[in-house]
């Protein structure tokens, strides 16, 4: 069965799968994969305090090595539909450009990989290994009922991944610009400094928390965490908001709150950063509260077989030399890295999460060819 990546992208876009809704997207994918001979398993998960999410694991073959393609069919909200040139879930094509929510992030990449697999399997039904899909409906959401639980299910059921390619849109300008071989970690912090409310004319009867908060932030912000590494840019701390909730000019507030985020490389650890933040706050003194939560660890898949497969395929198809990068935000690769080598390569990311998100038909064709080359090289011999 031959899969057309353009039509398949349209079919997926026409399922309005805004997190946590599936809206039939996994049905479309499962039907195509079963038609190619994959054994499909739906993995719905639920957890108190989070939305129920449906997921899909599909595998062709039962031998090692298992080459897995990971991704997500859920998409972010469209915002105001009035700002779109056409219905964001219509999948319309104008002048060689396919528009729709999820076109680049990442229904287009899923369609390209399915099309590449369909082409590859036409002449390679007896492969020495397996091809699998790990597709979640919870990547754009809280990510608690998706990839994490799927990976646990794989372990419990004897399913091992040997290599994983994630189809996130990694290219800033054109297909072949960039692949991700790692990601920085992310630590979100809320710092609340506690004082005593009072009249500004009687400061000795109050305790202003703002100067202590400012001093803490100054020490934290001015400290150089590291200089970066060969594969990572320097870790950075960014203050995103400072609030006291005070509308009066003659009142010293009782509390002052700041929120900041640290994006850190593999020279840092979540726990190490938390210990440093507490030490800084202790050095300033006073009463304070800290809420800290890491949304992902820093990780690196050192250049090796997987990055060579991507680089060689990109060079064959486009003539470009792909940059192996760790820039950008987090992705579900942060969970997969605990199970096997993982890298990311997909479409151009210029329009992801934006109004009029789109992908060129030419880029879909190029990505399909690149994925096809990766499969051919991986299973060669």
Short mmCIF file of C-alpha atoms in Angstrom, two decimals:
data_model
loop_
_atom_site.label_atom_id
_atom_site.label_comp_id
_atom_site.label_asym_id
_atom_site.label_seq_id
_atom_site.Cartn_x
_atom_site.Cartn_y
_atom_site.Cartn_z
CA UNK A 1 0.00 0.00 0.00
CA UNK A 2 1.46 3.31 -1.11
CA UNK A 3 0.96 6.32 1.19
CA UNK A 4 0.86 9.87 -0.19
CA UNK A 5 2.43 12.14 2.47
CA UNK A 6 0.42 15.17 1.35
CA UNK A 7 -2.97 13.49 1.47
CA UNK A 8 -2.07 11.73 4.72
CA UNK A 9 -1.06 15.05 6.30
CA UNK A 10 -4.41 16.46 5.24
CA UNK A 11 -6.24 13.48 6.73
CA UNK A 12 -4.48 14.01 10.06
CA UNK A 13 -5.01 17.79 10.08
CA UNK A 14 -8.74 17.27 9.48
CA UNK A 15 -8.89 15.60 12.90
CA UNK A 16 -9.09 18.57 15.33
CA UNK A 17 -6.94 16.85 17.96
CA UNK A 18 -6.34 19.80 20.28
CA UNK A 19 -4.81 18.45 23.51
CA UNK A 20 -6.16 16.27 25.10
CA UNK A 21 -8.69 15.37 22.37
CA UNK A 22 -7.79 12.70 19.83
CA UNK A 23 -10.66 13.49 17.44
CA UNK A 24 -9.94 10.41 15.34
CA UNK A 25 -6.28 11.17 14.52
CA UNK A 26 -4.98 7.92 15.97
CA UNK A 27 -7.70 5.99 14.12
CA UNK A 28 -6.43 7.45 10.85
CA UNK A 29 -2.85 6.51 11.72
CA UNK A 30 -3.72 3.04 12.99
CA UNK A 31 -5.73 2.22 9.87
CA UNK A 32 -2.79 3.14 7.63
CA UNK A 33 -0.24 1.23 9.70
CA UNK A 34 -2.37 -1.90 9.91
CA UNK A 35 -2.69 -1.72 6.14
CA UNK A 36 1.12 -1.86 6.00
CA UNK A 37 1.25 -4.92 8.27
CA UNK A 38 1.92 -3.26 11.63
CA UNK A 39 0.53 -4.72 14.84
CA UNK A 40 -1.11 -1.80 16.65
CA UNK A 41 -1.85 -1.40 20.34
CA UNK A 42 -3.87 1.49 21.70
CA UNK A 43 -2.68 2.68 25.10
CA UNK A 44 -5.21 4.95 26.83
CA UNK A 45 -4.02 6.29 30.17
CA UNK A 46 -5.67 8.31 32.90
CA UNK A 47 -4.55 9.92 36.13
CA UNK A 48 -6.39 11.91 38.76
CA UNK A 49 -6.00 15.62 38.11
CA UNK A 50 -5.09 15.15 34.45
CA UNK A 51 -7.09 14.55 31.27
CA UNK A 52 -7.49 11.06 29.85
CA UNK A 53 -5.23 10.54 26.84
CA UNK A 54 -5.14 7.94 24.06
CA UNK A 55 -1.82 6.78 22.61
CA UNK A 56 -0.62 4.29 19.98
CA UNK A 57 2.26 1.83 19.77
CA UNK A 58 2.70 0.01 16.47
CA UNK A 59 5.37 -2.47 15.40
CA UNK A 60 6.34 -4.24 12.18
CA UNK A 61 8.51 -7.27 12.83
CA UNK A 62 9.49 -8.87 16.11
CA UNK A 63 13.28 -9.02 15.94
CA UNK A 64 15.99 -6.63 17.08
CA UNK A 65 17.09 -4.00 16.37
CA UNK A 66 13.90 -1.99 16.79
CA UNK A 67 14.03 1.37 14.99
CA UNK A 68 11.31 3.58 16.47
CA UNK A 69 9.71 6.76 15.18
CA UNK A 70 8.20 8.85 17.99
CA UNK A 71 5.84 11.76 17.80
CA UNK A 72 2.49 13.24 18.74
CA UNK A 73 -0.85 13.76 17.05
CA UNK A 74 -2.10 16.35 19.55
CA UNK A 75 -1.85 20.01 18.62
CA UNK A 76 -2.06 23.37 20.38
CA UNK A 77 -5.24 25.49 20.19
CA UNK A 78 -5.75 27.55 17.02
CA UNK A 79 -6.39 30.84 18.80
CA UNK A 80 -8.81 33.08 16.91
CA UNK A 81 -10.03 31.31 13.78
CA UNK A 82 -10.67 34.74 12.25
CA UNK A 83 -6.92 35.23 11.92
CA UNK A 84 -6.48 32.16 9.72
CA UNK A 85 -6.61 32.37 5.95
CA UNK A 86 -8.79 29.23 5.94
CA UNK A 87 -10.28 26.76 8.40
CA UNK A 88 -7.28 25.57 10.48
CA UNK A 89 -8.61 22.00 10.32
CA UNK A 90 -9.46 21.95 6.61
CA UNK A 91 -5.97 21.12 5.36
CA UNK A 92 -6.27 23.39 2.34
CA UNK A 93 -3.49 23.80 -0.23
CA UNK A 94 -2.66 27.16 -1.83
CA UNK A 95 0.27 27.74 -4.19
CA UNK A 96 2.08 24.60 -3.08
CA UNK A 97 1.59 25.28 0.65
CA UNK A 98 -0.53 23.09 2.94
CA UNK A 99 -2.15 25.06 5.78
CA UNK A 100 -3.51 23.73 9.04
CA UNK A 101 -2.88 23.32 12.73
CA UNK A 102 -0.30 20.58 13.13
CA UNK A 103 1.06 20.88 9.59
CA UNK A 104 4.63 21.38 10.85
CA UNK A 105 4.24 20.29 14.47
CA UNK A 106 4.04 17.47 13.77
CA UNK A 107 1.40 15.75 11.68
CA UNK A 108 3.40 16.43 8.53
CA UNK A 109 6.41 14.54 9.90
CA UNK A 110 4.22 11.61 10.96
CA UNK A 111 2.75 11.46 7.45
CA UNK A 112 6.24 11.66 5.91
CA UNK A 113 7.50 8.76 8.01
CA UNK A 114 4.46 6.61 7.26
CA UNK A 115 4.96 7.34 3.55
CA UNK A 116 8.66 6.51 3.83
CA UNK A 117 7.85 3.23 5.57
CA UNK A 118 5.26 2.32 2.93
CA UNK A 119 7.83 2.90 0.19
CA UNK A 120 10.56 1.00 2.05
CA UNK A 121 8.38 -2.02 2.81
CA UNK A 122 7.37 -2.41 -0.84
CA UNK A 123 10.74 -3.98 -1.50
CA UNK A 124 11.76 -5.05 2.01
CA UNK A 125 9.00 -7.09 3.63
CA UNK A 126 11.59 -9.38 5.24
CA UNK A 127 13.71 -6.98 7.28
CA UNK A 128 16.33 -7.97 9.84
CA UNK A 129 14.79 -6.07 12.70
CA UNK A 130 11.67 -4.07 13.42
CA UNK A 131 10.12 -0.67 12.73
CA UNK A 132 7.86 0.86 15.36
CA UNK A 133 5.80 3.96 16.04
CA UNK A 134 5.44 5.51 19.50
CA UNK A 135 2.72 8.15 19.09
CA UNK A 136 1.21 10.09 21.96
CA UNK A 137 -1.74 12.43 22.29
CA UNK A 138 -0.21 14.25 25.27
CA UNK A 139 2.93 16.06 24.11
CA UNK A 140 1.46 19.55 23.92
CA UNK A 141 -0.30 19.04 27.26
CA UNK A 142 1.01 18.13 30.73
CA UNK A 143 2.75 15.02 29.30
CA UNK A 144 1.76 12.76 32.19
CA UNK A 145 -0.51 10.32 30.34
CA UNK A 146 1.57 9.98 27.19
CA UNK A 147 5.14 9.00 26.40
CA UNK A 148 6.22 8.41 30.01
CA UNK A 149 3.52 5.80 30.60
CA UNK A 150 3.95 4.31 27.14
CA UNK A 151 7.63 3.68 27.83
CA UNK A 152 6.75 2.02 31.13
CA UNK A 153 4.24 -0.19 29.29
CA UNK A 154 6.93 -1.15 26.75
CA UNK A 155 9.28 -2.22 29.54
CA UNK A 156 6.58 -4.23 31.28
CA UNK A 157 5.70 -6.01 28.02
CA UNK A 158 9.22 -6.82 26.84
CA UNK A 159 9.27 -4.22 24.06
CA UNK A 160 12.75 -2.75 23.64
CA UNK A 161 13.65 0.27 21.55
CA UNK A 162 17.17 0.29 20.09
CA UNK A 163 17.14 3.67 18.34
CA UNK A 164 14.50 6.41 18.26
CA UNK A 165 13.94 9.24 15.81
CA UNK A 166 11.54 11.96 17.00
CA UNK A 167 9.79 13.93 14.27
CA UNK A 168 9.75 17.35 15.94
CA UNK A 169 10.19 20.32 13.56
CA UNK A 170 13.91 20.98 14.04
CA UNK A 171 14.84 23.05 10.99
CA UNK A 172 14.91 26.84 11.45
CA UNK A 173 15.03 27.80 7.78
CA UNK A 174 15.02 24.87 5.38
CA UNK A 175 15.00 21.09 5.40
CA UNK A 176 18.49 19.91 6.29
CA UNK A 177 19.48 22.82 8.53
CA UNK A 178 19.42 21.12 11.92
CA UNK A 179 18.91 17.92 13.87
CA UNK A 180 18.68 17.75 17.65
CA UNK A 181 20.98 15.34 19.47
CA UNK A 182 20.07 16.56 22.93
CA UNK A 183 18.10 19.16 24.83
CA UNK A 184 18.73 21.47 27.73
CA UNK A 185 16.94 20.84 31.00
CA UNK A 186 14.36 23.23 32.41
CA UNK A 187 13.79 24.22 36.04
CA UNK A 188 10.83 26.47 36.98
CA UNK A 189 11.03 28.30 40.30
CA UNK A 190 8.63 30.46 42.32
CA UNK A 191 10.35 32.41 45.10
CA UNK A 192 8.16 34.09 47.73
CA UNK A 193 9.85 36.35 50.25
CA UNK A 194 7.78 36.95 53.39
CA UNK A 195 7.72 40.21 55.36
CA UNK A 196 5.29 42.13 57.54
CA UNK A 197 2.77 44.57 56.13
CA UNK A 198 2.78 48.08 57.50
CA UNK A 199 2.59 51.82 56.84
CA UNK A 200 5.47 53.32 54.86
CA UNK A 201 5.74 56.14 57.44
CA UNK A 202 6.48 53.57 60.15
CA UNK A 203 8.96 51.17 58.55
CA UNK A 204 10.28 50.06 61.94
CA UNK A 205 6.87 48.48 62.58
CA UNK A 206 6.95 46.58 59.28
CA UNK A 207 9.32 44.32 57.36
CA UNK A 208 9.65 45.07 53.66
CA UNK A 209 10.28 41.85 51.70
CA UNK A 210 11.08 43.59 48.41
CA UNK A 211 14.73 44.55 49.10
CA UNK A 212 15.53 40.96 50.10
CA UNK A 213 13.84 39.59 47.00
CA UNK A 214 15.74 42.05 44.79
CA UNK A 215 19.03 41.09 46.44
CA UNK A 216 18.36 37.38 45.97
CA UNK A 217 17.47 37.88 42.32
CA UNK A 218 20.54 40.04 41.75
CA UNK A 219 22.85 37.32 43.09
CA UNK A 220 21.07 34.60 41.13
CA UNK A 221 20.88 36.57 37.88
CA UNK A 222 24.47 37.85 37.93
CA UNK A 223 26.04 34.45 38.60
CA UNK A 224 27.59 32.65 35.61
CA UNK A 225 26.44 29.07 35.84
CA UNK A 226 28.86 27.77 33.20
CA UNK A 227 30.45 28.61 29.86
CA UNK A 228 28.70 25.89 27.87
CA UNK A 229 30.21 22.84 26.20
CA UNK A 230 31.02 21.59 22.72
CA UNK A 231 27.38 20.64 22.19
CA UNK A 232 25.55 22.96 24.61
CA UNK A 233 25.20 26.70 24.96
CA UNK A 234 25.74 28.18 28.45
CA UNK A 235 23.03 27.59 31.03
CA UNK A 236 20.91 30.68 31.64
CA UNK A 237 18.52 31.98 34.30
CA UNK A 238 15.70 34.28 33.22
CA UNK A 239 13.37 36.13 35.60
CA UNK A 240 9.91 36.09 34.02
CA UNK A 241 7.80 38.01 36.55
CA UNK A 242 8.02 39.93 39.86
CA UNK A 243 4.79 40.61 41.75
CA UNK A 244 3.80 42.17 45.06
CA UNK A 245 0.08 42.71 44.40
CA UNK A 246 0.24 46.13 46.01
CA UNK A 247 -2.06 48.86 44.69
CA UNK A 248 -1.34 51.40 47.46
CA UNK A 249 1.62 53.76 47.56
CA UNK A 250 1.64 54.04 51.36
CA UNK A 251 1.66 50.35 52.27
CA UNK A 252 4.65 48.05 52.70
CA UNK A 253 3.53 44.67 51.27
CA UNK A 254 3.56 41.43 53.25
CA UNK A 255 5.02 39.32 50.44
CA UNK A 256 6.98 39.68 47.23
CA UNK A 257 6.98 36.94 44.60
CA UNK A 258 9.27 36.26 41.66
CA UNK A 259 9.23 33.49 39.07
CA UNK A 260 12.22 32.43 37.02
CA UNK A 261 13.31 29.64 34.72
CA UNK A 262 16.72 28.05 34.30
CA UNK A 263 17.56 26.31 31.02
CA UNK A 264 20.58 24.19 31.84
CA UNK A 265 23.07 22.01 30.01
CA UNK A 266 24.56 18.69 31.06
CA UNK A 267 27.15 20.40 33.28
CA UNK A 268 24.29 21.07 35.70
CA UNK A 269 21.74 18.90 37.47
CA UNK A 270 18.25 19.69 38.65
CA UNK A 271 19.17 18.91 42.27
CA UNK A 272 22.42 20.85 42.11
CA UNK A 273 20.62 23.95 40.86
CA UNK A 274 17.97 23.66 43.56
CA UNK A 275 20.64 23.42 46.24
CA UNK A 276 22.38 26.51 44.82
CA UNK A 277 19.15 28.54 44.77
CA UNK A 278 18.45 27.65 48.42
CA UNK A 279 22.00 28.56 49.43
CA UNK A 280 21.68 31.99 47.79
CA UNK A 281 18.37 32.67 49.52
CA UNK A 282 19.80 31.54 52.86
CA UNK A 283 22.77 33.87 52.42
CA UNK A 284 20.42 36.86 52.13
CA UNK A 285 18.35 35.68 55.08
CA UNK A 286 14.77 36.21 56.19
CA UNK A 287 11.72 34.08 55.68
CA UNK A 288 11.04 32.76 52.21
CA UNK A 289 9.28 29.92 50.36
CA UNK A 290 10.52 28.08 47.29
CA UNK A 291 8.54 26.02 44.80
CA UNK A 292 10.80 24.34 42.27
CA UNK A 293 9.93 21.84 39.55
CA UNK A 294 12.04 20.48 36.72
CA UNK A 295 10.15 19.82 33.49
CA UNK A 296 13.07 17.99 31.91
CA UNK A 297 16.69 16.93 32.40
CA UNK A 298 19.53 17.95 30.15
CA UNK A 299 20.66 15.10 27.93
CA UNK A 300 22.95 14.40 25.02
CA UNK A 301 23.03 11.53 22.54
CA UNK A 302 26.70 11.75 21.52
CA UNK A 303 27.30 11.81 17.77
CA UNK A 304 27.20 8.21 16.58
CA UNK A 305 25.21 5.84 14.44
CA UNK A 306 21.89 7.68 14.70
CA UNK A 307 23.27 11.14 13.92
CA UNK A 308 25.33 9.64 11.08
CA UNK A 309 22.18 8.10 9.60
CA UNK A 310 20.43 11.48 9.69
CA UNK A 311 23.43 13.42 8.39
CA UNK A 312 24.09 11.02 5.52
CA UNK A 313 20.43 10.96 4.49
CA UNK A 314 20.19 14.75 4.53
CA UNK A 315 23.35 15.05 2.44
CA UNK A 316 22.10 12.51 -0.12
CA UNK A 317 18.71 14.14 -0.54
CA UNK A 318 19.43 17.86 -0.14
CA UNK A 319 23.19 18.27 -0.39
CA UNK A 320 23.11 20.08 2.96
CA UNK A 321 25.37 19.48 5.96
CA UNK A 322 23.04 19.21 8.93
CA UNK A 323 23.98 20.95 12.18
CA UNK A 324 23.80 18.71 15.23
CA UNK A 325 22.27 20.94 17.89
CA UNK A 326 20.85 20.96 21.42
CA UNK A 327 19.07 24.32 21.21
CA UNK A 328 15.39 25.02 21.71
CA UNK A 329 12.82 23.90 24.25
CA UNK A 330 11.94 20.50 25.57
CA UNK A 331 10.36 17.54 23.77
CA UNK A 332 9.36 13.99 24.63
CA UNK A 333 12.88 12.95 23.67
CA UNK A 334 13.71 13.85 27.29
CA UNK A 335 11.84 10.73 28.37
CA UNK A 336 13.01 8.43 25.58
CA UNK A 337 16.70 9.13 26.25
CA UNK A 338 16.51 6.87 29.31
CA UNK A 339 15.68 3.90 27.05
CA UNK A 340 17.78 4.23 23.89
CA UNK A 341 19.79 6.69 21.77
CA UNK A 342 17.40 9.38 20.51
CA UNK A 343 17.65 12.26 18.06
CA UNK A 344 15.14 14.61 16.46
CA UNK A 345 14.65 15.63 12.86
CA UNK A 346 11.54 16.94 11.16
CA UNK A 347 10.08 19.85 9.23
CA UNK A 348 10.78 23.60 9.26
CA UNK A 349 9.62 25.17 12.52
CA UNK A 350 8.96 28.77 11.40
CA UNK A 351 5.17 28.50 11.66
CA UNK A 352 4.66 25.98 14.47
CA UNK A 353 2.08 27.12 17.06
CA UNK A 354 1.34 30.19 14.92
CA UNK A 355 -1.69 31.36 12.99
CA UNK A 356 -1.53 29.91 9.46
CA UNK A 357 0.78 27.09 10.47
CA UNK A 358 1.86 25.45 7.23
CA UNK A 359 4.24 23.18 5.35
CA UNK A 360 5.33 23.30 1.74
CA UNK A 361 4.52 20.25 -0.38
CA UNK A 362 8.16 20.28 -1.48
CA UNK A 363 9.32 19.98 2.14
CA UNK A 364 6.98 17.06 2.75
CA UNK A 365 8.49 15.34 -0.28
CA UNK A 366 12.06 16.04 0.89
CA UNK A 367 11.40 14.82 4.43
CA UNK A 368 9.80 11.63 3.12
CA UNK A 369 12.88 10.96 0.99
CA UNK A 370 15.20 11.62 3.94
CA UNK A 371 13.25 9.26 6.19
CA UNK A 372 13.31 6.68 3.40
CA UNK A 373 17.11 6.97 3.15
CA UNK A 374 17.44 6.59 6.93
CA UNK A 375 15.40 3.38 6.89
CA UNK A 376 17.33 2.00 3.91
CA UNK A 377 20.70 2.70 5.51
CA UNK A 378 19.66 1.40 8.92
CA UNK A 379 18.46 -1.96 7.61
CA UNK A 380 21.16 -2.32 4.95
CA UNK A 381 22.63 -5.80 5.18
#
